CSV table of N, CA and C in Angstrom, one decimal:
chain,number,residue,atom,x,y,z
A,1,MET,N,0.7,-1.1,-0.1
A,1,MET,CA,0.1,0.0,-0.1
A,1,MET,C,1.2,1.3,0.2
A,2,PRO,N,0.6,2.4,-0.6
A,2,PRO,CA,1.5,3.5,-0.8
A,2,PRO,C,1.3,4.5,0.1
A,3,THR,N,2.4,4.8,0.4
A,3,THR,CA,2.4,6.4,1.5
A,3,THR,C,1.6,7.1,1.0
A,4,VAL,N,0.4,7.7,1.6
A,4,VAL,CA,0.1,8.7,1.2
A,4,VAL,C,0.5,10.1,2.0
A,5,ILE,N,1.5,11.1,1.6
A,5,ILE,CA,1.9,12.5,1.8
A,5,ILE,C,1.2,13.4,1.7
A,6,GLN,N,0.8,14.4,2.3
A,6,GLN,CA,0.2,16.0,2.4
A,6,GLN,C,1.1,16.7,2.2
A,7,LEU,N,0.8,17.5,1.2
A,7,LEU,CA,1.8,18.8,0.5
A,7,LEU,C,1.1,19.9,1.2
A,8,ARG,N,1.9,20.9,1.6
A,8,ARG,CA,1.5,22.0,1.9
A,8,ARG,C,1.3,23.1,0.7
A,9,ALA,N,0.6,24.0,0.8
A,9,ALA,CA,0.3,25.2,-0.4
A,9,ALA,C,1.8,25.4,-1.1
A,10,GLY,N,1.8,25.1,-2.3
A,10,GLY,CA,2.9,25.5,-3.3
A,10,GLY,C,3.9,24.6,-3.2
A,11,GLU,N,3.9,23.8,-2.2
A,11,GLU,CA,4.9,22.4,-2.3
A,11,GLU,C,5.4,21.7,-3.3
A,12,GLU,N,6.1,21.6,-3.8
A,12,GLU,CA,6.5,20.3,-5.1
A,12,GLU,C,6.5,19.0,-4.3
A,13,PRO,N,6.3,17.8,-4.9
A,13,PRO,CA,6.4,16.4,-4.6
A,13,PRO,C,8.0,16.1,-5.0
A,14,PRO,N,8.7,15.6,-4.5
A,14,PRO,CA,10.3,15.4,-4.8
A,14,PRO,C,10.2,14.7,-6.3
A,15,GLU,N,11.1,14.7,-7.1
A,15,GLU,CA,10.9,14.1,-8.3
A,15,GLU,C,11.4,12.6,-8.0
A,16,GLU,N,10.5,11.6,-8.2
A,16,GLU,CA,10.5,10.1,-8.3
A,16,GLU,C,10.3,9.4,-9.3
A,17,GLU,N,10.8,8.3,-9.7
A,17,GLU,CA,11.0,7.4,-11.0
A,17,GLU,C,9.3,7.3,-11.3
A,18,TYR,N,8.7,6.9,-10.2
A,18,TYR,CA,7.0,6.1,-9.7
A,18,TYR,C,6.5,7.4,-9.1
A,19,TRP,N,5.5,7.5,-9.6
A,19,TRP,CA,4.9,8.9,-8.4
A,19,TRP,C,3.4,9.1,-9.2
A,20,LEU,N,2.5,9.2,-7.9
A,20,LEU,CA,1.2,9.7,-8.3
A,20,LEU,C,0.6,11.2,-7.4
A,21,THR,N,0.1,12.0,-7.9
A,21,THR,CA,-0.2,13.1,-7.2
A,21,THR,C,-1.7,13.5,-7.6
A,22,ILE,N,-2.5,13.6,-6.4
A,22,ILE,CA,-3.8,14.3,-6.5
A,22,ILE,C,-4.2,15.4,-6.3
A,23,GLU,N,-4.5,16.1,-7.0
A,23,GLU,CA,-4.8,17.4,-7.0
A,23,GLU,C,-6.5,18.0,-6.8
A,24,ARG,N,-6.6,19.4,-6.1
A,24,ARG,CA,-8.2,20.1,-6.4
A,24,ARG,C,-8.1,20.8,-7.8
A,25,ASP,N,-9.1,20.5,-8.3
A,25,ASP,CA,-9.4,21.3,-9.5
A,25,ASP,C,-10.4,22.4,-8.6
A,26,VAL,N,-10.3,23.7,-9.9
A,26,VAL,CA,-11.0,25.1,-9.6
A,26,VAL,C,-12.5,24.8,-9.1
A,27,SER,N,-13.0,23.9,-9.5
A,27,SER,CA,-14.3,23.5,-9.2
A,27,SER,C,-14.9,22.7,-7.9
A,28,GLY,N,-13.2,22.4,-7.4
A,28,GLY,CA,-13.3,21.5,-5.9
A,28,GLY,C,-13.2,20.1,-5.9
A,29,LEU,N,-13.4,19.7,-7.2
A,29,LEU,CA,-13.3,18.2,-7.7
A,29,LEU,C,-11.6,18.0,-7.3
A,30,PHE,N,-11.3,16.5,-7.6
A,30,PHE,CA,-10.3,16.2,-7.6
A,30,PHE,C,-9.6,15.0,-8.8
A,31,PHE,N,-8.9,15.1,-9.0
A,31,PHE,CA,-8.1,14.5,-9.8
A,31,PHE,C,-6.8,13.8,-9.7
A,32,GLY,N,-6.4,13.1,-10.2
A,32,GLY,CA,-4.6,12.4,-10.3
A,32,GLY,C,-3.9,12.4,-11.5
A,33,THR,N,-2.8,12.1,-11.5
A,33,THR,CA,-1.9,12.0,-12.3
A,33,THR,C,-0.6,11.1,-12.1
A,34,GLY,N,-0.3,10.6,-12.5
A,34,GLY,CA,0.9,9.6,-12.1
A,34,GLY,C,2.0,9.1,-13.0
A,35,ALA,N,2.5,8.1,-12.6
A,35,ALA,CA,3.6,7.2,-13.5
A,35,ALA,C,4.0,6.3,-13.1
A,36,GLY,N,3.7,5.2,-13.4
A,36,GLY,CA,4.3,3.5,-12.8
A,36,GLY,C,4.9,3.0,-13.9
A,37,ARG,N,4.8,1.6,-13.7
A,37,ARG,CA,5.5,0.4,-14.5
A,37,ARG,C,4.4,-0.6,-14.7
A,38,THR,N,4.5,-1.5,-15.6
A,38,THR,CA,3.6,-2.9,-15.6
A,38,THR,C,4.8,-3.5,-14.7
A,39,VAL,N,4.6,-5.4,-14.5
A,39,VAL,CA,5.2,-6.2,-14.2
A,39,VAL,C,6.7,-6.3,-15.0
A,40,ASP,N,6.6,-6.0,-16.3
A,40,ASP,CA,7.4,-6.4,-17.3
A,40,ASP,C,8.5,-4.8,-17.6
A,41,GLY,N,8.3,-4.1,-16.4
A,41,GLY,CA,9.0,-2.9,-16.5
A,41,GLY,C,8.9,-2.2,-17.5
A,42,THR,N,7.3,-2.2,-18.2
A,42,THR,CA,6.8,-1.0,-19.2
A,42,THR,C,6.7,0.4,-18.7
A,43,ALA,N,6.6,1.8,-18.6
A,43,ALA,CA,6.2,2.7,-18.3
A,43,ALA,C,4.9,2.8,-18.7
A,44,ILE,N,4.1,3.2,-17.8
A,44,ILE,CA,2.4,3.6,-18.1
A,44,ILE,C,2.1,4.6,-17.1
A,45,PHE,N,0.8,5.3,-17.5
A,45,PHE,CA,0.8,6.9,-16.8
A,45,PHE,C,-0.5,6.7,-16.3
A,46,TYR,N,-0.9,7.3,-15.3
A,46,TYR,CA,-2.2,7.1,-14.9
A,46,TYR,C,-2.6,8.7,-15.0
A,47,ALA,N,-4.0,9.0,-15.2
A,47,ALA,CA,-4.9,10.1,-15.3
A,47,ALA,C,-6.1,9.7,-14.6
A,48,SER,N,-6.5,10.4,-14.2
A,48,SER,CA,-8.0,10.4,-13.3
A,48,SER,C,-9.1,12.0,-13.9
A,49,LEU,N,-10.1,11.9,-14.1
A,49,LEU,CA,-10.7,13.0,-14.1
A,49,LEU,C,-11.9,13.3,-12.9
A,50,PRO,N,-11.1,14.8,-13.1
A,50,PRO,CA,-12.4,15.2,-11.8
A,50,PRO,C,-13.7,14.7,-11.8
A,51,GLU,N,-14.2,14.3,-12.9
A,51,GLU,CA,-15.8,14.0,-13.1
A,51,GLU,C,-15.8,12.5,-12.1
A,52,ASN,N,-14.6,11.7,-12.5
A,52,ASN,CA,-14.6,10.5,-11.8
A,52,ASN,C,-14.3,10.3,-10.2
A,53,ASP,N,-13.6,11.2,-10.2
A,53,ASP,CA,-13.1,11.3,-8.4
A,53,ASP,C,-13.4,12.4,-7.7
A,54,GLN,N,-14.8,12.4,-7.3
A,54,GLN,CA,-15.6,13.9,-7.1
A,54,GLN,C,-15.5,14.2,-5.2
A,55,SER,N,-14.6,13.0,-4.7
A,55,SER,CA,-14.4,13.4,-3.6
A,55,SER,C,-12.9,13.3,-3.2
A,56,LEU,N,-12.1,13.6,-2.0
A,56,LEU,CA,-10.9,13.0,-2.0
A,56,LEU,C,-10.5,11.8,-1.9
A,57,GLU,N,-11.4,11.1,-0.9
A,57,GLU,CA,-12.0,9.8,-0.8
A,57,GLU,C,-11.7,9.0,-2.0
A,58,LEU,N,-12.5,9.0,-3.0
A,58,LEU,CA,-12.5,8.4,-3.8
A,58,LEU,C,-11.4,8.4,-5.0
A,59,ALA,N,-10.7,9.3,-5.0
A,59,ALA,CA,-9.6,9.9,-5.5
A,59,ALA,C,-8.5,9.2,-5.1
A,60,LEU,N,-8.3,8.9,-3.7
A,60,LEU,CA,-7.4,8.0,-2.6
A,60,LEU,C,-7.4,6.8,-3.1
A,61,ALA,N,-8.8,6.5,-3.3
A,61,ALA,CA,-9.2,4.7,-3.6
A,61,ALA,C,-8.9,4.3,-4.7
A,62,ALA,N,-9.1,5.1,-5.7
A,62,ALA,CA,-8.4,4.9,-7.3
A,62,ALA,C,-6.8,4.9,-7.3
A,63,ALA,N,-6.6,5.9,-7.0
A,63,ALA,CA,-5.2,6.0,-7.0
A,63,ALA,C,-4.5,4.8,-5.8
A,64,SER,N,-4.6,4.9,-4.9
A,64,SER,CA,-4.2,3.4,-4.2
A,64,SER,C,-4.1,2.3,-5.0
A,65,ALA,N,-5.7,1.9,-5.7
A,65,ALA,CA,-5.5,0.5,-6.4
A,65,ALA,C,-4.7,0.5,-7.5
A,66,TRP,N,-4.7,1.8,-8.2
A,66,TRP,CA,-3.5,2.0,-9.4
A,66,TRP,C,-2.0,1.9,-8.8
A,67,ALA,N,-1.8,2.7,-7.9
A,67,ALA,CA,-0.5,2.5,-7.0
A,67,ALA,C,0.0,1.3,-6.9
A,68,ASP,N,-0.8,0.4,-6.1
A,68,ASP,CA,-0.3,-0.9,-5.7
A,68,ASP,C,-0.3,-2.0,-7.2
A,69,ALA,N,-0.9,-1.3,-8.1
A,69,ALA,CA,-0.7,-2.4,-9.1
A,69,ALA,C,0.6,-2.1,-9.9
A,70,HIS,N,1.1,-0.7,-10.0
A,70,HIS,CA,1.9,-0.1,-10.8
A,70,HIS,C,3.4,0.5,-10.1
A,71,PHE,N,3.7,-0.3,-8.8
A,71,PHE,CA,4.9,-0.1,-8.2
A,71,PHE,C,5.4,1.5,-7.9
A,72,VAL,N,3.9,2.1,-7.4
A,72,VAL,CA,4.1,3.5,-6.8
A,72,VAL,C,4.3,3.3,-5.3
A,73,GLU,N,5.1,4.2,-4.8
A,73,GLU,CA,5.4,3.9,-3.2
A,73,GLU,C,4.4,5.0,-2.5
A,74,HIS,N,4.7,6.0,-3.2
A,74,HIS,CA,4.1,7.4,-2.6
A,74,HIS,C,2.9,8.3,-3.6
A,75,ILE,N,1.8,8.2,-2.9
A,75,ILE,CA,0.4,9.5,-3.5
A,75,ILE,C,0.8,10.6,-2.9
A,76,TYR,N,1.4,12.0,-3.1
A,76,TYR,CA,1.2,13.1,-3.3
A,76,TYR,C,0.0,13.5,-2.9
A,77,VAL,N,-0.6,14.3,-2.0
A,77,VAL,CA,-2.0,15.1,-2.4
A,77,VAL,C,-1.7,16.4,-2.2
A,78,GLN,N,-2.2,17.4,-3.3
A,78,GLN,CA,-2.2,18.7,-2.9
A,78,GLN,C,-3.7,19.3,-3.3
A,79,VAL,N,-4.4,19.8,-1.8
A,79,VAL,CA,-5.8,20.2,-1.6
A,79,VAL,C,-5.5,21.7,-1.9
A,80,ASN,N,-4.5,22.3,-1.5
A,80,ASN,CA,-4.7,23.7,-1.3
A,80,ASN,C,-4.9,25.0,-2.3
């Protein structure tokens, strides 16, 4: 299970080979972006839409499931 790290306003996550970030858009909904890999080492990209991740809880659940399957250790959350 990935570690969830809350970022302060204006704080950037560290550069990592595999990462996932959840942010709040201007309408107050959440979306995620990230990069991971498949079992065979192929790079893969993650993107969720605010319409799908309407709450932080839903965004974290979707991101956590994806992160577990794609070797991502940290989910950075920026909600400010």
